Coordinates of C-alpha atoms in Angstrom, one line a residue:
M1 CA 118.9 120.5 91.3
I2 CA 117.7 117.4 93.1
G3 CA 118.6 114.0 91.7
A4 CA 120.3 111.2 93.5
T5 CA 120.4 107.6 94.6
E6 CA 120.6 107.3 98.4
G7 CA 120.2 104.5 100.9
Y8 CA 119.5 104.7 104.6
F9 CA 117.8 103.0 107.5
I10 CA 114.4 104.3 108.5
G11 CA 114.8 105.5 112.0
D12 CA 115.3 102.6 114.4
S13 CA 113.1 100.2 112.4
G14 CA 116.1 98.5 110.9
I15 CA 114.5 98.7 107.5
Y16 CA 117.0 99.7 104.8
M17 CA 115.5 101.7 101.9
R18 CA 116.9 103.2 98.7
V19 CA 115.7 106.4 97.2
L20 CA 116.0 107.0 93.4
R21 CA 115.1 110.5 92.4
P22 CA 115.2 112.0 88.9
H23 CA 117.0 115.2 88.2
G24 CA 114.9 118.4 88.3
N25 CA 113.5 120.9 90.8
E26 CA 109.8 120.3 90.2
K27 CA 107.7 118.1 92.5
C28 CA 107.5 114.6 91.2
P29 CA 105.3 111.5 92.0
L30 CA 106.7 108.6 94.0
V31 CA 106.4 104.9 93.5
I32 CA 107.2 102.4 96.3
V33 CA 108.4 99.1 95.0
F34 CA 108.1 96.1 97.3
H35 CA 110.0 92.9 96.4
G36 CA 109.0 89.4 97.0
I37 CA 110.4 86.6 99.2
P38 CA 113.3 86.3 99.5
G39 CA 113.6 89.0 96.9
N40 CA 115.7 87.4 94.2
E41 CA 113.9 89.5 91.7
T42 CA 114.2 93.1 93.0
N43 CA 112.7 94.8 89.9
I44 CA 115.5 97.3 90.0
D45 CA 115.2 97.6 86.2
L46 CA 111.6 98.7 86.7
A47 CA 112.8 101.2 89.4
Y48 CA 115.4 102.7 87.1
A49 CA 112.9 102.9 84.2
L50 CA 110.4 104.6 86.4
R51 CA 113.0 107.2 87.4
E52 CA 113.9 107.7 83.8
N53 CA 110.2 108.5 83.2
G54 CA 110.0 111.2 85.9
F55 CA 109.0 109.1 89.0
A56 CA 110.9 109.1 92.2
V57 CA 111.2 105.5 93.5
V58 CA 111.9 103.9 96.9
T59 CA 112.9 100.3 97.2
P60 CA 112.6 99.1 100.9
N61 CA 113.8 95.7 102.2
Y62 CA 111.8 94.0 104.9
N63 CA 113.4 93.2 108.2
G64 CA 115.8 90.3 108.0
C65 CA 116.7 90.5 104.3
W66 CA 119.1 92.2 102.0
G67 CA 120.7 94.6 104.4
S68 CA 117.8 95.3 106.7
K69 CA 118.3 94.5 110.4
G70 CA 116.3 92.2 112.5
D71 CA 114.8 88.8 111.9
Y72 CA 112.7 87.9 108.9
R73 CA 109.0 87.1 109.6
I74 CA 106.1 87.3 107.3
E75 CA 104.1 88.5 110.3
T76 CA 106.2 91.7 110.5
I77 CA 105.8 92.6 106.8
P78 CA 102.5 94.6 107.1
G79 CA 104.2 96.6 109.9
N80 CA 107.2 97.1 107.7
A81 CA 105.0 98.5 105.0
E82 CA 103.3 100.9 107.4
T83 CA 106.8 102.1 108.5
V84 CA 107.7 102.8 104.9
F85 CA 104.4 104.7 104.3
E86 CA 104.9 106.8 107.4
E87 CA 108.4 107.7 106.2
V88 CA 107.5 108.7 102.7
F89 CA 104.6 110.8 103.9
S90 CA 106.6 112.5 106.5
A91 CA 107.2 116.3 106.1
E92 CA 110.9 115.8 106.2
F93 CA 111.0 113.2 103.4
L94 CA 108.5 115.1 101.2
Q95 CA 110.5 118.3 101.5
K96 CA 114.0 116.8 101.0
W97 CA 113.0 114.9 97.9
N98 CA 110.4 117.4 96.7
I99 CA 107.7 114.7 96.4
D100 CA 104.0 115.4 95.5
E101 CA 102.3 113.8 98.5
D102 CA 99.1 113.4 96.5
R103 CA 100.9 111.3 93.9
I104 CA 102.4 108.4 95.9
G105 CA 101.6 104.9 94.7
V106 CA 102.7 101.3 95.3
V107 CA 104.0 98.6 93.0
G108 CA 104.7 95.1 94.4
H109 CA 105.8 91.8 92.8
S110 CA 105.1 88.3 94.1
L111 CA 104.9 88.5 97.9
G112 CA 105.4 92.2 97.3
G113 CA 102.3 92.0 95.2
W114 CA 100.5 90.8 98.3
V115 CA 102.0 93.8 100.2
S116 CA 100.6 96.0 97.4
L117 CA 97.1 94.3 97.7
I118 CA 97.0 94.9 101.5
S119 CA 98.3 98.4 101.2
P120 CA 94.9 100.1 100.9
K121 CA 94.0 98.9 104.4
I122 CA 97.4 100.0 105.8
S123 CA 97.5 103.5 104.4
P124 CA 94.6 105.7 103.3
K125 CA 97.1 108.1 101.8
I126 CA 98.5 106.1 98.9
K127 CA 96.8 107.0 95.5
G128 CA 96.7 103.4 94.2
I129 CA 98.4 100.1 93.7
V130 CA 100.0 97.9 91.0
A131 CA 100.4 94.1 91.8
L132 CA 102.7 92.1 89.6
D133 CA 102.0 88.3 89.6
P134 CA 100.9 88.8 93.1
L135 CA 100.5 86.3 95.9
A136 CA 96.7 86.6 96.1
D137 CA 95.9 83.3 98.0
F138 CA 98.0 81.8 100.8
T139 CA 96.0 78.6 100.7
A140 CA 96.7 77.6 97.1
R141 CA 99.4 75.0 97.8
D142 CA 99.5 71.9 99.9
D143 CA 101.8 71.8 103.0
A144 CA 104.3 69.3 101.6
M145 CA 104.9 71.4 98.5
L146 CA 104.9 74.6 100.5
M147 CA 107.5 73.3 102.9
K148 CA 109.9 72.5 100.1
V149 CA 109.5 76.0 98.8
M150 CA 110.0 77.5 102.3
E151 CA 113.2 75.5 102.7
S152 CA 114.7 77.3 99.7
F153 CA 113.3 80.7 100.6
A154 CA 114.8 80.6 104.1
V155 CA 118.4 80.3 102.9
P156 CA 119.2 84.0 102.4
L157 CA 116.9 85.3 105.1
H158 CA 118.0 86.1 108.7
N159 CA 117.2 83.9 111.6
V160 CA 114.1 82.3 110.3
T161 CA 113.3 78.6 109.8
P162 CA 111.1 77.1 107.0
E163 CA 108.6 76.1 109.8
E164 CA 108.4 79.8 110.9
L165 CA 107.8 80.9 107.3
M166 CA 105.0 78.3 107.1
T167 CA 103.5 79.7 110.3
G168 CA 103.7 83.2 108.9
W169 CA 102.2 82.1 105.6
K170 CA 99.1 80.6 107.4
W171 CA 98.9 83.7 109.7
A172 CA 98.7 86.0 106.6
S173 CA 95.9 83.9 105.1
V174 CA 93.7 84.7 108.1
H175 CA 94.7 88.2 109.0
W176 CA 95.7 89.8 105.7
N177 CA 93.6 88.2 103.0
P178 CA 93.7 90.3 99.8
R179 CA 90.0 89.5 99.2
D180 CA 89.3 91.6 102.3
T181 CA 91.9 94.3 102.1
I182 CA 91.3 95.2 98.5
Q183 CA 87.9 96.5 99.5
F184 CA 89.7 99.4 101.3
L185 CA 90.7 100.9 97.9
N186 CA 87.8 103.4 98.1
G187 CA 88.1 104.7 94.6
R188 CA 91.9 104.6 94.2
F189 CA 93.6 103.1 91.2
L190 CA 94.2 99.3 90.7
M191 CA 96.3 97.4 88.2
M192 CA 97.1 93.7 88.4
V193 CA 99.4 91.9 86.0
S194 CA 99.5 88.1 86.0
A195 CA 102.1 85.8 84.5
S196 CA 101.0 82.5 83.0
G197 CA 104.2 80.4 83.2
D198 CA 104.5 77.1 85.2
D199 CA 106.1 78.9 88.1
A200 CA 103.6 81.7 88.2
F201 CA 100.9 82.0 90.9
P202 CA 97.5 80.5 90.1
L203 CA 95.4 82.8 88.0
V204 CA 92.0 82.0 89.6
P205 CA 92.7 83.7 92.9
V206 CA 94.2 86.7 91.1
H207 CA 91.0 87.0 89.0
E208 CA 88.9 86.7 92.1
V209 CA 90.7 89.5 93.9
F210 CA 90.6 91.7 90.8
S211 CA 86.9 91.0 90.4
I212 CA 86.4 92.4 93.9
G213 CA 88.9 95.2 93.6
K214 CA 87.5 96.7 90.4
K215 CA 84.2 97.4 92.3
H216 CA 86.1 99.6 94.7
A217 CA 88.7 101.1 92.3
S218 CA 89.1 103.8 89.8
N219 CA 90.5 102.9 86.3
P220 CA 91.0 99.2 87.1
S221 CA 93.2 97.4 84.7
Y222 CA 94.1 93.7 84.4
W223 CA 96.8 92.1 82.2
A224 CA 98.1 88.6 81.6
I225 CA 101.5 88.2 80.2
A226 CA 102.8 84.9 78.7
S227 CA 105.9 84.6 80.8
D228 CA 107.4 83.2 83.9
H229 CA 106.8 84.5 87.4
S230 CA 109.5 87.1 87.2
F231 CA 108.6 88.1 83.6
I232 CA 112.1 87.3 82.5
S233 CA 111.1 86.8 78.9
E234 CA 108.9 89.9 78.9
R235 CA 110.6 92.4 81.1
P236 CA 110.5 95.3 78.5
R237 CA 106.8 94.6 77.9
M238 CA 106.0 94.5 81.7
R239 CA 107.9 97.8 82.3
E240 CA 106.0 99.4 79.4
I241 CA 102.6 98.4 80.7
V242 CA 103.3 99.5 84.2
I243 CA 104.9 102.8 83.3
E244 CA 102.2 103.8 80.9
Y245 CA 99.5 103.0 83.4
L246 CA 101.2 105.0 86.1
K247 CA 101.7 108.0 83.8
R248 CA 97.9 108.1 83.4
N249 CA 96.9 107.5 86.9
L250 CA 99.6 108.7 89.3

């Protein structure tokens, strides 16, 4: 009977990824959970809850953070996501963990929500995406405020300065804008969940991306939860909403 929690580096990429697989011999769906920057909220409670509800889960860490090798750069994150997708869709991974390759989806929070929103352009194989209080607009804050944020973000990350994070932030706004990438959904599922607390991302850009995305998605769903950016006061509610949606669509 399969069922385990295992961590390993993906090839020579330096990306450390954990696999959480429920017990049982039957094929199961897989959810990839991408964390934010620097990943203080890893959403491991959501990962465990997904496993308890019959989903296998992988939780990768980008290069340069939380055990992964290399230097942290926002510019390398789309490539990191592509590496993760190549791994989970590989014949070896699918066979080892008995994963249904037609039922692999993405959940991302914060900057990981941005990764979720750009995933349709990166991989045509994923079945759909869920974005939790996602970073949907890199131009929403002025440089002075953004630099203060980057100074705090850079502390636990490997070999990156606040200035380099700023450069990557602006690079992403041009090359990986969710308003553009969401159009690659091509009929796959889409769920977006906003938070409305003071530290949450602005709602207008999220609404704009969802408005575009729902034209290209199947079963689009949008929720707004009265909580902080990490849904600390509403974690059970957030988990319930996400899991019930994935049960219906993945």
